[in-house]
Amino acid sequence: MLIKIRKPSDVRSSEITPKEVFLGRRRFIQGAGLAAAGVLFPFGSADAGAALPGVVKSPYTVDQEPTPLEFVTTYNNFYEFGTGKDDPAKNARKFNPKPWSVAVSGEVSKPGVYALEDLIKPHQLEERVYRLRCVEAWSMVVPWVGIPLADVLKRFEPTPGAKFVAFETLFDPERMPGQRRPVLKWPYIEALRMDEAMHPLAILAVGLYGEELPNQNGAPIRLITPWKYGFKSIKSIVSIRLMETMPPTTWNRSGPGEYGFYANVNPNVDHPRWSQKKERRIGDSYFAPKKKTLMFNGYEDEVAGLYAGMDLKKFF
Ligand SMILES: Nc1nc2c(c(=O)[nH]1)N[C@H]1C(S)=C(S)[C@@H](COP(=O)(O)O)O[C@H]1N2
Ligand SMILES: [Mo]
Protein backbone atom coordinates (compact mmCIF):
# COMPACT_ATOMS: atom_id res chain seq x y z
CA MET A 1 0.00 0.00 0.00
CA LEU A 2 1.38 3.42 -0.93
CA ILE A 3 -0.52 5.26 1.73
CA LYS A 4 -0.11 4.30 5.30
CA ILE A 5 -1.61 5.67 8.43
CA ARG A 6 1.18 6.74 10.71
CA LYS A 7 1.53 6.68 14.42
CA PRO A 8 1.51 10.17 15.99
CA SER A 9 5.22 9.82 16.72
CA ASP A 10 5.90 9.46 12.98
CA VAL A 11 4.29 12.73 12.06
CA ARG A 12 6.95 15.37 11.76
CA SER A 13 5.69 18.91 11.93
CA SER A 14 8.17 19.89 9.23
CA GLU A 15 6.17 17.85 6.72
CA ILE A 16 3.32 20.27 6.84
CA THR A 17 4.25 23.67 5.58
CA PRO A 18 3.69 25.95 8.54
CA LYS A 19 0.91 28.45 8.46
CA GLU A 20 3.35 31.31 8.82
CA VAL A 21 4.87 30.42 5.49
CA PHE A 22 1.51 30.81 3.81
CA LEU A 23 0.66 33.96 5.68
CA GLY A 24 4.05 35.32 4.79
CA ARG A 25 3.63 34.40 1.16
CA ARG A 26 0.17 35.87 1.12
CA ARG A 27 1.36 39.14 2.53
CA PHE A 28 4.25 39.15 0.10
CA ILE A 29 1.96 38.71 -2.86
CA GLN A 30 -0.42 41.37 -1.66
CA GLY A 31 2.50 43.64 -0.89
CA ALA A 32 3.81 43.13 -4.39
CA GLY A 33 0.44 44.39 -5.61
CA LEU A 34 -0.15 41.47 -7.92
CA ALA A 35 -3.57 41.61 -9.48
CA ALA A 36 -3.77 37.86 -9.01
CA ALA A 37 -3.57 38.06 -5.24
CA GLY A 38 -7.32 38.32 -4.81
CA VAL A 39 -7.82 35.27 -6.96
CA LEU A 40 -5.09 33.28 -5.28
CA PHE A 41 -6.28 34.10 -1.80
CA PRO A 42 -9.90 35.02 -2.09
CA PHE A 43 -11.03 34.21 1.42
CA GLY A 44 -11.23 36.95 3.95
CA SER A 45 -11.01 40.45 2.58
CA ALA A 46 -7.52 41.87 2.97
CA ASP A 47 -6.75 39.53 5.85
CA ALA A 48 -6.06 35.85 6.04
CA GLY A 49 -8.75 33.45 7.27
CA ALA A 50 -8.90 33.17 11.04
CA ALA A 51 -6.25 30.87 12.44
CA LEU A 52 -7.40 27.81 14.38
CA PRO A 53 -5.07 27.60 17.38
CA GLY A 54 -4.10 24.53 19.38
CA VAL A 55 -4.86 21.99 16.69
CA VAL A 56 -3.24 18.62 17.38
CA LYS A 57 -1.93 16.45 14.57
CA SER A 58 -3.85 13.23 14.09
CA PRO A 59 -2.26 9.84 13.40
CA TYR A 60 -4.80 9.49 10.58
CA THR A 61 -2.57 11.21 8.09
CA VAL A 62 -1.25 10.20 4.69
CA ASP A 63 2.44 10.34 4.03
CA GLN A 64 2.20 12.64 1.03
CA GLU A 65 3.08 16.20 0.24
CA PRO A 66 0.02 18.48 0.63
CA THR A 67 -1.25 20.22 -2.50
CA PRO A 68 -0.28 23.92 -2.33
CA LEU A 69 -2.94 26.14 -0.75
CA GLU A 70 -3.36 28.11 -3.99
CA PHE A 71 -4.65 25.03 -5.80
CA VAL A 72 -6.80 23.81 -2.91
CA THR A 73 -8.59 27.16 -2.84
CA THR A 74 -8.87 27.96 -6.56
CA TYR A 75 -9.69 24.60 -8.18
CA ASN A 76 -13.03 23.66 -6.64
CA ASN A 77 -16.30 21.89 -7.16
CA PHE A 78 -19.09 23.78 -5.42
CA TYR A 79 -22.01 24.14 -7.81
CA GLU A 80 -23.83 26.49 -5.42
CA PHE A 81 -21.24 29.05 -6.60
CA GLY A 82 -21.00 28.02 -10.25
CA THR A 83 -20.03 24.97 -12.27
CA GLY A 84 -16.53 26.10 -13.39
CA LYS A 85 -13.54 25.08 -11.28
CA ASP A 86 -12.58 28.72 -10.72
CA ASP A 87 -16.16 29.92 -10.09
CA PRO A 88 -16.39 29.10 -6.34
CA ALA A 89 -13.27 31.14 -5.47
CA LYS A 90 -14.70 34.15 -7.32
CA ASN A 91 -18.40 33.84 -6.50
CA ALA A 92 -18.13 32.82 -2.84
CA ARG A 93 -16.01 35.80 -1.79
CA LYS A 94 -18.90 37.74 -0.29
CA PHE A 95 -20.55 34.71 1.34
CA ASN A 96 -20.67 35.20 5.11
CA PRO A 97 -20.90 31.86 6.96
CA LYS A 98 -21.42 33.46 10.37
CA PRO A 99 -23.53 32.95 12.37
CA TRP A 100 -24.17 29.30 11.48
CA SER A 101 -26.27 26.56 12.99
CA VAL A 102 -27.00 22.94 12.14
CA ALA A 103 -30.43 21.31 12.58
CA VAL A 104 -30.25 17.77 13.94
CA SER A 105 -33.34 15.63 13.47
CA GLY A 106 -34.77 12.16 12.94
CA GLU A 107 -33.69 9.03 14.82
CA VAL A 108 -31.96 10.73 17.76
CA SER A 109 -32.86 11.33 21.41
CA LYS A 110 -31.41 14.82 21.30
CA PRO A 111 -32.70 16.63 18.23
CA GLY A 112 -32.33 20.38 18.02
CA VAL A 113 -30.75 23.33 16.31
CA TYR A 114 -27.12 23.57 17.36
CA ALA A 115 -24.97 26.66 16.95
CA LEU A 116 -21.69 25.77 15.24
CA GLU A 117 -19.71 26.89 18.32
CA ASP A 118 -21.64 24.37 20.43
CA LEU A 119 -21.23 21.59 17.91
CA ILE A 120 -17.46 21.84 17.57
CA LYS A 121 -15.19 23.20 20.28
CA PRO A 122 -11.72 24.49 19.38
CA HIS A 123 -9.99 22.13 21.84
CA GLN A 124 -11.37 19.10 19.97
CA LEU A 125 -9.83 20.03 16.64
CA GLU A 126 -7.21 17.89 14.96
CA GLU A 127 -5.34 18.12 11.70
CA ARG A 128 -5.46 15.23 9.25
CA VAL A 129 -3.73 15.21 5.91
CA TYR A 130 -6.15 13.33 3.65
CA ARG A 131 -6.32 12.74 -0.03
CA LEU A 132 -9.44 13.95 -1.78
CA ARG A 133 -10.20 12.01 -4.98
CA CYS A 134 -12.78 13.52 -7.29
CA VAL A 135 -14.90 11.27 -9.50
CA GLU A 136 -13.53 13.37 -12.39
CA ALA A 137 -10.19 11.54 -11.96
CA TRP A 138 -8.16 14.25 -10.25
CA SER A 139 -6.96 14.35 -6.66
CA MET A 140 -5.52 16.64 -4.02
CA VAL A 141 -3.82 16.19 -0.66
CA VAL A 142 -5.24 18.52 1.97
CA PRO A 143 -4.42 19.15 5.64
CA TRP A 144 -7.98 19.33 6.97
CA VAL A 145 -8.85 20.53 10.46
CA GLY A 146 -11.85 18.87 12.03
CA ILE A 147 -13.24 16.31 14.41
CA PRO A 148 -14.47 12.74 13.93
CA LEU A 149 -18.07 12.67 12.72
CA ALA A 150 -18.74 9.82 15.18
CA ASP A 151 -17.91 12.05 18.15
CA VAL A 152 -20.52 14.56 17.03
CA LEU A 153 -23.21 11.99 16.15
CA LYS A 154 -22.87 10.16 19.49
CA ARG A 155 -23.78 13.35 21.34
CA PHE A 156 -27.22 13.35 19.68
CA GLU A 157 -27.79 9.81 21.00
CA PRO A 158 -28.88 7.94 17.85
CA THR A 159 -31.80 5.56 18.42
CA PRO A 160 -31.77 1.91 17.21
CA GLY A 161 -33.73 3.09 14.16
CA ALA A 162 -30.77 5.16 12.91
CA LYS A 163 -29.45 3.29 9.86
CA PHE A 164 -28.40 6.22 7.65
CA VAL A 165 -27.26 9.82 8.10
CA ALA A 166 -28.38 12.46 5.59
CA PHE A 167 -26.68 15.85 5.25
CA GLU A 168 -28.03 18.96 3.58
CA THR A 169 -26.25 22.06 2.27
CA LEU A 170 -27.68 25.53 2.86
CA PHE A 171 -30.35 26.54 0.35
CA ASP A 172 -30.21 30.30 -0.13
CA PRO A 173 -30.15 31.46 -3.78
CA GLU A 174 -29.58 35.06 -2.61
CA ARG A 175 -26.25 34.07 -1.07
CA MET A 176 -25.47 31.10 -3.30
CA PRO A 177 -25.93 32.39 -6.85
CA GLY A 178 -25.41 28.97 -8.47
CA GLN A 179 -28.70 27.87 -6.90
CA ARG A 180 -30.61 30.29 -9.14
CA ARG A 181 -30.19 27.79 -11.96
CA PRO A 182 -31.47 24.19 -11.79
CA VAL A 183 -28.13 22.52 -12.64
CA LEU A 184 -28.77 20.19 -9.68
CA LYS A 185 -31.85 19.64 -7.57
CA TRP A 186 -31.27 21.96 -4.62
CA PRO A 187 -30.40 21.74 -1.83
CA TYR A 188 -27.39 19.45 -2.32
CA ILE A 189 -27.89 16.35 -0.19
CA GLU A 190 -25.58 13.49 0.67
CA ALA A 191 -25.75 10.52 3.00
CA LEU A 192 -23.80 7.70 4.59
CA ARG A 193 -24.76 4.36 6.05
CA MET A 194 -24.55 4.56 9.84
CA ASP A 195 -21.47 2.30 10.10
CA GLU A 196 -19.68 4.41 7.47
CA ALA A 197 -20.58 7.58 9.36
CA MET A 198 -19.23 6.12 12.61
CA HIS A 199 -15.93 5.04 11.00
CA PRO A 200 -13.00 6.94 12.57
CA LEU A 201 -11.81 8.20 9.16
CA ALA A 202 -14.99 10.22 8.56
CA ILE A 203 -14.65 13.78 9.83
CA LEU A 204 -16.52 17.04 9.94
CA ALA A 205 -14.01 19.66 8.81
CA VAL A 206 -14.06 23.32 9.80
CA GLY A 207 -10.63 24.29 8.50
CA LEU A 208 -7.69 23.57 6.24
CA TYR A 209 -4.03 24.54 6.39
CA GLY A 210 -4.56 25.66 10.00
CA GLU A 211 -7.24 28.23 9.23
CA GLU A 212 -11.02 28.36 9.08
CA LEU A 213 -12.43 26.83 5.89
CA PRO A 214 -12.37 29.20 2.94
CA ASN A 215 -15.89 29.73 1.59
CA GLN A 216 -15.14 27.89 -1.64
CA ASN A 217 -14.10 24.80 0.33
CA GLY A 218 -17.41 24.58 2.18
CA ALA A 219 -17.37 27.07 5.04
CA PRO A 220 -18.09 26.83 7.82
CA ILE A 221 -18.53 23.04 8.13
CA ARG A 222 -18.31 20.14 5.67
CA LEU A 223 -18.00 16.39 5.57
CA ILE A 224 -14.82 14.56 4.55
CA THR A 225 -14.92 10.82 3.77
CA PRO A 226 -11.48 10.19 2.29
CA TRP A 227 -12.15 6.66 0.94
CA LYS A 228 -15.05 7.93 -1.21
CA TYR A 229 -15.25 10.13 -4.29
CA GLY A 230 -15.26 13.82 -3.46
CA PHE A 231 -18.95 14.38 -4.18
CA LYS A 232 -19.83 12.59 -0.93
CA SER A 233 -17.92 15.29 1.00
CA ILE A 234 -20.84 17.72 1.20
CA LYS A 235 -20.09 21.38 1.94
CA SER A 236 -21.74 24.10 4.06
CA ILE A 237 -23.92 21.69 6.04
CA VAL A 238 -27.09 23.04 7.72
CA SER A 239 -28.89 19.77 8.43
CA ILE A 240 -27.99 16.34 9.79
CA ARG A 241 -30.86 13.86 9.79
CA LEU A 242 -30.63 10.30 11.07
CA MET A 243 -32.92 7.96 9.19
CA GLU A 244 -34.18 4.41 9.05
CA THR A 245 -34.20 4.16 5.23
CA MET A 246 -31.61 5.05 2.58
CA PRO A 247 -32.05 8.72 1.66
CA PRO A 248 -31.80 10.06 -1.90
CA THR A 249 -28.48 11.78 -2.72
CA THR A 250 -27.84 14.59 -5.18
CA TRP A 251 -25.49 13.05 -7.75
CA ASN A 252 -27.12 9.64 -7.57
CA ARG A 253 -30.45 11.28 -8.30
CA SER A 254 -29.05 13.33 -11.20
CA GLY A 255 -27.26 10.36 -12.81
CA PRO A 256 -28.05 7.02 -11.17
CA GLY A 257 -26.02 5.05 -13.72
CA GLU A 258 -22.94 7.23 -13.16
CA TYR A 259 -22.87 8.07 -9.45
CA GLY A 260 -23.64 5.38 -6.89
CA PHE A 261 -24.81 5.84 -3.34
CA TYR A 262 -21.60 4.29 -1.97
CA ALA A 263 -19.21 6.14 -4.30
CA ASN A 264 -16.20 4.29 -2.92
CA VAL A 265 -13.03 5.07 -4.84
CA ASN A 266 -12.54 1.99 -7.00
CA PRO A 267 -10.07 1.67 -9.89
CA ASN A 268 -11.90 -1.48 -11.04
CA VAL A 269 -15.23 0.21 -11.66
CA ASP A 270 -15.03 2.81 -14.41
CA HIS A 271 -17.36 5.74 -14.65
CA PRO A 272 -19.49 4.98 -17.76
CA ARG A 273 -17.81 7.87 -19.59
CA TRP A 274 -14.19 7.60 -18.35
CA SER A 275 -11.71 5.36 -16.59
CA GLN A 276 -11.06 5.46 -12.85
CA LYS A 277 -7.77 3.56 -13.09
CA LYS A 278 -5.57 6.66 -12.92
CA GLU A 279 -5.79 10.18 -11.60
CA ARG A 280 -4.14 13.53 -12.11
CA ARG A 281 -2.78 15.27 -9.03
CA ILE A 282 -3.86 18.91 -9.08
CA GLY A 283 -0.82 21.14 -9.07
CA ASP A 284 1.30 18.68 -11.04
CA SER A 285 2.41 19.68 -14.49
CA TYR A 286 -0.06 18.63 -17.13
CA PHE A 287 2.67 16.41 -18.56
CA ALA A 288 3.50 14.73 -15.24
CA PRO A 289 2.63 11.03 -15.22
CA LYS A 290 -0.76 10.23 -13.78
CA LYS A 291 -0.96 8.27 -10.55
CA LYS A 292 -2.57 4.88 -10.16
CA THR A 293 -5.88 5.08 -8.35
CA LEU A 294 -5.87 3.02 -5.18
CA MET A 295 -8.77 0.92 -3.93
CA PHE A 296 -10.74 2.96 -1.39
CA ASN A 297 -8.29 5.81 -2.16
CA GLY A 298 -5.59 3.94 -0.22
CA TYR A 299 -7.68 3.18 2.87
CA GLU A 300 -8.46 -0.44 1.97
CA ASP A 301 -7.02 -1.85 5.20
CA GLU A 302 -9.20 0.46 7.26
CA VAL A 303 -12.54 0.40 5.43
CA ALA A 304 -12.80 -2.77 3.31
CA GLY A 305 -14.53 -4.52 6.23
CA LEU A 306 -17.48 -2.13 5.94
CA TYR A 307 -18.28 -3.67 2.55
CA ALA A 308 -17.53 -7.36 3.23
CA GLY A 309 -19.81 -9.54 1.14
CA MET A 310 -21.02 -6.67 -1.04
CA ASP A 311 -20.57 -6.75 -4.82
CA LEU A 312 -18.79 -3.43 -5.32
CA LYS A 313 -19.55 -3.47 -9.07
CA LYS A 314 -23.24 -3.48 -8.23
CA PHE A 315 -23.02 -1.22 -5.19
CA PHE A 316 -20.67 1.32 -6.76
N1 LIG B 1 -22.78 21.43 -1.39
C1 LIG B 1 -21.85 20.92 -2.23
N2 LIG B 1 -20.91 20.10 -1.74
C2 LIG B 1 -19.96 19.58 -2.58
C3 LIG B 1 -19.99 19.87 -3.97
C4 LIG B 1 -21.01 20.75 -4.45
O1 LIG B 1 -21.10 21.07 -5.66
N3 LIG B 1 -21.91 21.26 -3.55
N4 LIG B 1 -19.05 19.29 -4.81
C5 LIG B 1 -18.44 18.02 -4.33
C6 LIG B 1 -17.35 17.55 -5.18
S1 LIG B 1 -17.79 16.85 -6.67
C7 LIG B 1 -16.05 17.55 -4.77
S2 LIG B 1 -14.82 16.84 -5.71
C8 LIG B 1 -15.66 18.22 -3.51
C9 LIG B 1 -14.61 19.28 -3.81
O2 LIG B 1 -14.10 19.83 -2.63
P1 LIG B 1 -13.03 21.03 -2.71
O3 LIG B 1 -13.54 22.05 -3.65
O4 LIG B 1 -12.87 21.51 -1.31
O5 LIG B 1 -11.75 20.40 -3.23
O6 LIG B 1 -16.75 18.85 -2.86
C10 LIG B 1 -17.97 18.13 -2.88
N5 LIG B 1 -18.98 18.78 -2.06
MO1 LIG C 1 -15.98 15.56 -7.36
Coordinates of C-alpha atoms and ligand atoms in Angstrom, one line a residue:
M1 CA 0.0 0.0 0.0
L2 CA 1.4 3.4 -0.9
I3 CA -0.5 5.3 1.7
K4 CA -0.1 4.3 5.3
I5 CA -1.6 5.7 8.4
R6 CA 1.2 6.7 10.7
K7 CA 1.5 6.7 14.4
P8 CA 1.5 10.2 16.0
S9 CA 5.2 9.8 16.7
D10 CA 5.9 9.5 13.0
V11 CA 4.3 12.7 12.1
R12 CA 7.0 15.4 11.8
S13 CA 5.7 18.9 11.9
S14 CA 8.2 19.9 9.2
E15 CA 6.2 17.8 6.7
I16 CA 3.3 20.3 6.8
T17 CA 4.2 23.7 5.6
P18 CA 3.7 26.0 8.5
K19 CA 0.9 28.4 8.5
E20 CA 3.4 31.3 8.8
V21 CA 4.9 30.4 5.5
F22 CA 1.5 30.8 3.8
L23 CA 0.7 34.0 5.7
G24 CA 4.0 35.3 4.8
R25 CA 3.6 34.4 1.2
R26 CA 0.2 35.9 1.1
R27 CA 1.4 39.1 2.5
F28 CA 4.3 39.1 0.1
I29 CA 2.0 38.7 -2.9
Q30 CA -0.4 41.4 -1.7
G31 CA 2.5 43.6 -0.9
A32 CA 3.8 43.1 -4.4
G33 CA 0.4 44.4 -5.6
L34 CA -0.2 41.5 -7.9
A35 CA -3.6 41.6 -9.5
A36 CA -3.8 37.9 -9.0
A37 CA -3.6 38.1 -5.2
G38 CA -7.3 38.3 -4.8
V39 CA -7.8 35.3 -7.0
L40 CA -5.1 33.3 -5.3
F41 CA -6.3 34.1 -1.8
P42 CA -9.9 35.0 -2.1
F43 CA -11.0 34.2 1.4
G44 CA -11.2 37.0 4.0
S45 CA -11.0 40.4 2.6
A46 CA -7.5 41.9 3.0
D47 CA -6.7 39.5 5.9
A48 CA -6.1 35.9 6.0
G49 CA -8.8 33.5 7.3
A50 CA -8.9 33.2 11.0
A51 CA -6.3 30.9 12.4
L52 CA -7.4 27.8 14.4
P53 CA -5.1 27.6 17.4
G54 CA -4.1 24.5 19.4
V55 CA -4.9 22.0 16.7
V56 CA -3.2 18.6 17.4
K57 CA -1.9 16.4 14.6
S58 CA -3.9 13.2 14.1
P59 CA -2.3 9.8 13.4
Y60 CA -4.8 9.5 10.6
T61 CA -2.6 11.2 8.1
V62 CA -1.3 10.2 4.7
D63 CA 2.4 10.3 4.0
Q64 CA 2.2 12.6 1.0
E65 CA 3.1 16.2 0.2
P66 CA 0.0 18.5 0.6
T67 CA -1.2 20.2 -2.5
P68 CA -0.3 23.9 -2.3
L69 CA -2.9 26.1 -0.7
E70 CA -3.4 28.1 -4.0
F71 CA -4.6 25.0 -5.8
V72 CA -6.8 23.8 -2.9
T73 CA -8.6 27.2 -2.8
T74 CA -8.9 28.0 -6.6
Y75 CA -9.7 24.6 -8.2
N76 CA -13.0 23.7 -6.6
N77 CA -16.3 21.9 -7.2
F78 CA -19.1 23.8 -5.4
Y79 CA -22.0 24.1 -7.8
E80 CA -23.8 26.5 -5.4
F81 CA -21.2 29.0 -6.6
G82 CA -21.0 28.0 -10.3
T83 CA -20.0 25.0 -12.3
G84 CA -16.5 26.1 -13.4
K85 CA -13.5 25.1 -11.3
D86 CA -12.6 28.7 -10.7
D87 CA -16.2 29.9 -10.1
P88 CA -16.4 29.1 -6.3
A89 CA -13.3 31.1 -5.5
K90 CA -14.7 34.2 -7.3
N91 CA -18.4 33.8 -6.5
A92 CA -18.1 32.8 -2.8
R93 CA -16.0 35.8 -1.8
K94 CA -18.9 37.7 -0.3
F95 CA -20.6 34.7 1.3
N96 CA -20.7 35.2 5.1
P97 CA -20.9 31.9 7.0
K98 CA -21.4 33.5 10.4
P99 CA -23.5 32.9 12.4
W100 CA -24.2 29.3 11.5
S101 CA -26.3 26.6 13.0
V102 CA -27.0 22.9 12.1
A103 CA -30.4 21.3 12.6
V104 CA -30.2 17.8 13.9
S105 CA -33.3 15.6 13.5
G106 CA -34.8 12.2 12.9
E107 CA -33.7 9.0 14.8
V108 CA -32.0 10.7 17.8
S109 CA -32.9 11.3 21.4
K110 CA -31.4 14.8 21.3
P111 CA -32.7 16.6 18.2
G112 CA -32.3 20.4 18.0
V113 CA -30.8 23.3 16.3
Y114 CA -27.1 23.6 17.4
A115 CA -25.0 26.7 17.0
L116 CA -21.7 25.8 15.2
E117 CA -19.7 26.9 18.3
D118 CA -21.6 24.4 20.4
L119 CA -21.2 21.6 17.9
I120 CA -17.5 21.8 17.6
K121 CA -15.2 23.2 20.3
P122 CA -11.7 24.5 19.4
H123 CA -10.0 22.1 21.8
Q124 CA -11.4 19.1 20.0
L125 CA -9.8 20.0 16.6
E126 CA -7.2 17.9 15.0
E127 CA -5.3 18.1 11.7
R128 CA -5.5 15.2 9.3
V129 CA -3.7 15.2 5.9
Y130 CA -6.1 13.3 3.7
R131 CA -6.3 12.7 0.0
L132 CA -9.4 14.0 -1.8
R133 CA -10.2 12.0 -5.0
C134 CA -12.8 13.5 -7.3
V135 CA -14.9 11.3 -9.5
E136 CA -13.5 13.4 -12.4
A137 CA -10.2 11.5 -12.0
W138 CA -8.2 14.2 -10.2
S139 CA -7.0 14.3 -6.7
M140 CA -5.5 16.6 -4.0
V141 CA -3.8 16.2 -0.7
V142 CA -5.2 18.5 2.0
P143 CA -4.4 19.2 5.6
W144 CA -8.0 19.3 7.0
V145 CA -8.9 20.5 10.5
G146 CA -11.9 18.9 12.0
I147 CA -13.2 16.3 14.4
P148 CA -14.5 12.7 13.9
L149 CA -18.1 12.7 12.7
A150 CA -18.7 9.8 15.2
D151 CA -17.9 12.1 18.1
V152 CA -20.5 14.6 17.0
L153 CA -23.2 12.0 16.2
K154 CA -22.9 10.2 19.5
R155 CA -23.8 13.4 21.3
F156 CA -27.2 13.4 19.7
E157 CA -27.8 9.8 21.0
P158 CA -28.9 7.9 17.9
T159 CA -31.8 5.6 18.4
P160 CA -31.8 1.9 17.2
G161 CA -33.7 3.1 14.2
A162 CA -30.8 5.2 12.9
K163 CA -29.5 3.3 9.9
F164 CA -28.4 6.2 7.7
V165 CA -27.3 9.8 8.1
A166 CA -28.4 12.5 5.6
F167 CA -26.7 15.9 5.2
E168 CA -28.0 19.0 3.6
T169 CA -26.3 22.1 2.3
L170 CA -27.7 25.5 2.9
F171 CA -30.4 26.5 0.3
D172 CA -30.2 30.3 -0.1
P173 CA -30.1 31.5 -3.8
E174 CA -29.6 35.1 -2.6
R175 CA -26.3 34.1 -1.1
M176 CA -25.5 31.1 -3.3
P177 CA -25.9 32.4 -6.9
G178 CA -25.4 29.0 -8.5
Q179 CA -28.7 27.9 -6.9
R180 CA -30.6 30.3 -9.1
R181 CA -30.2 27.8 -12.0
P182 CA -31.5 24.2 -11.8
V183 CA -28.1 22.5 -12.6
L184 CA -28.8 20.2 -9.7
K185 CA -31.8 19.6 -7.6
W186 CA -31.3 22.0 -4.6
P187 CA -30.4 21.7 -1.8
Y188 CA -27.4 19.4 -2.3
I189 CA -27.9 16.3 -0.2
E190 CA -25.6 13.5 0.7
A191 CA -25.8 10.5 3.0
L192 CA -23.8 7.7 4.6
R193 CA -24.8 4.4 6.1
M194 CA -24.5 4.6 9.8
D195 CA -21.5 2.3 10.1
E196 CA -19.7 4.4 7.5
A197 CA -20.6 7.6 9.4
M198 CA -19.2 6.1 12.6
H199 CA -15.9 5.0 11.0
P200 CA -13.0 6.9 12.6
L201 CA -11.8 8.2 9.2
A202 CA -15.0 10.2 8.6
I203 CA -14.7 13.8 9.8
L204 CA -16.5 17.0 9.9
A205 CA -14.0 19.7 8.8
V206 CA -14.1 23.3 9.8
G207 CA -10.6 24.3 8.5
L208 CA -7.7 23.6 6.2
Y209 CA -4.0 24.5 6.4
G210 CA -4.6 25.7 10.0
E211 CA -7.2 28.2 9.2
E212 CA -11.0 28.4 9.1
L213 CA -12.4 26.8 5.9
P214 CA -12.4 29.2 2.9
N215 CA -15.9 29.7 1.6
Q216 CA -15.1 27.9 -1.6
N217 CA -14.1 24.8 0.3
G218 CA -17.4 24.6 2.2
A219 CA -17.4 27.1 5.0
P220 CA -18.1 26.8 7.8
I221 CA -18.5 23.0 8.1
R222 CA -18.3 20.1 5.7
L223 CA -18.0 16.4 5.6
I224 CA -14.8 14.6 4.5
T225 CA -14.9 10.8 3.8
P226 CA -11.5 10.2 2.3
W227 CA -12.2 6.7 0.9
K228 CA -15.1 7.9 -1.2
Y229 CA -15.3 10.1 -4.3
G230 CA -15.3 13.8 -3.5
F231 CA -19.0 14.4 -4.2
K232 CA -19.8 12.6 -0.9
S233 CA -17.9 15.3 1.0
I234 CA -20.8 17.7 1.2
K235 CA -20.1 21.4 1.9
S236 CA -21.7 24.1 4.1
I237 CA -23.9 21.7 6.0
V238 CA -27.1 23.0 7.7
S239 CA -28.9 19.8 8.4
I240 CA -28.0 16.3 9.8
R241 CA -30.9 13.9 9.8
L242 CA -30.6 10.3 11.1
M243 CA -32.9 8.0 9.2
E244 CA -34.2 4.4 9.1
T245 CA -34.2 4.2 5.2
M246 CA -31.6 5.1 2.6
P247 CA -32.0 8.7 1.7
P248 CA -31.8 10.1 -1.9
T249 CA -28.5 11.8 -2.7
T250 CA -27.8 14.6 -5.2
W251 CA -25.5 13.0 -7.7
N252 CA -27.1 9.6 -7.6
R253 CA -30.4 11.3 -8.3
S254 CA -29.0 13.3 -11.2
G255 CA -27.3 10.4 -12.8
P256 CA -28.0 7.0 -11.2
G257 CA -26.0 5.0 -13.7
E258 CA -22.9 7.2 -13.2
Y259 CA -22.9 8.1 -9.4
G260 CA -23.6 5.4 -6.9
F261 CA -24.8 5.8 -3.3
Y262 CA -21.6 4.3 -2.0
A263 CA -19.2 6.1 -4.3
N264 CA -16.2 4.3 -2.9
V265 CA -13.0 5.1 -4.8
N266 CA -12.5 2.0 -7.0
P267 CA -10.1 1.7 -9.9
N268 CA -11.9 -1.5 -11.0
V269 CA -15.2 0.2 -11.7
D270 CA -15.0 2.8 -14.4
H271 CA -17.4 5.7 -14.6
P272 CA -19.5 5.0 -17.8
R273 CA -17.8 7.9 -19.6
W274 CA -14.2 7.6 -18.4
S275 CA -11.7 5.4 -16.6
Q276 CA -11.1 5.5 -12.9
K277 CA -7.8 3.6 -13.1
K278 CA -5.6 6.7 -12.9
E279 CA -5.8 10.2 -11.6
R280 CA -4.1 13.5 -12.1
R281 CA -2.8 15.3 -9.0
I282 CA -3.9 18.9 -9.1
G283 CA -0.8 21.1 -9.1
D284 CA 1.3 18.7 -11.0
S285 CA 2.4 19.7 -14.5
Y286 CA -0.1 18.6 -17.1
F287 CA 2.7 16.4 -18.6
A288 CA 3.5 14.7 -15.2
P289 CA 2.6 11.0 -15.2
K290 CA -0.8 10.2 -13.8
K291 CA -1.0 8.3 -10.6
K292 CA -2.6 4.9 -10.2
T293 CA -5.9 5.1 -8.3
L294 CA -5.9 3.0 -5.2
M295 CA -8.8 0.9 -3.9
F296 CA -10.7 3.0 -1.4
N297 CA -8.3 5.8 -2.2
G298 CA -5.6 3.9 -0.2
Y299 CA -7.7 3.2 2.9
E300 CA -8.5 -0.4 2.0
D301 CA -7.0 -1.9 5.2
E302 CA -9.2 0.5 7.3
V303 CA -12.5 0.4 5.4
A304 CA -12.8 -2.8 3.3
G305 CA -14.5 -4.5 6.2
L306 CA -17.5 -2.1 5.9
Y307 CA -18.3 -3.7 2.5
A308 CA -17.5 -7.4 3.2
G309 CA -19.8 -9.5 1.1
M310 CA -21.0 -6.7 -1.0
D311 CA -20.6 -6.8 -4.8
L312 CA -18.8 -3.4 -5.3
K313 CA -19.5 -3.5 -9.1
K314 CA -23.2 -3.5 -8.2
F315 CA -23.0 -1.2 -5.2
F316 CA -20.7 1.3 -6.8
Ligands
LIG1 N1 -22.8 21.4 -1.4 C1 -21.8 20.9 -2.2 N2 -20.9 20.1 -1.7 C2 -20.0 19.6 -2.6 C3 -20.0 19.9 -4.0 C4 -21.0 20.7 -4.5 O1 -21.1 21.1 -5.7 N3 -21.9 21.3 -3.6 N4 -19.0 19.3 -4.8 C5 -18.4 18.0 -4.3 C6 -17.4 17.5 -5.2 S1 -17.8 16.9 -6.7 C7 -16.1 17.5 -4.8 S2 -14.8 16.8 -5.7 C8 -15.7 18.2 -3.5 C9 -14.6 19.3 -3.8 O2 -14.1 19.8 -2.6 P1 -13.0 21.0 -2.7 O3 -13.5 22.1 -3.7 O4 -12.9 21.5 -1.3 O5 -11.7 20.4 -3.2 O6 -16.8 18.8 -2.9 C10 -18.0 18.1 -2.9 N5 -19.0 18.8 -2.1
MO2 MO -16.0 15.6 -7.4

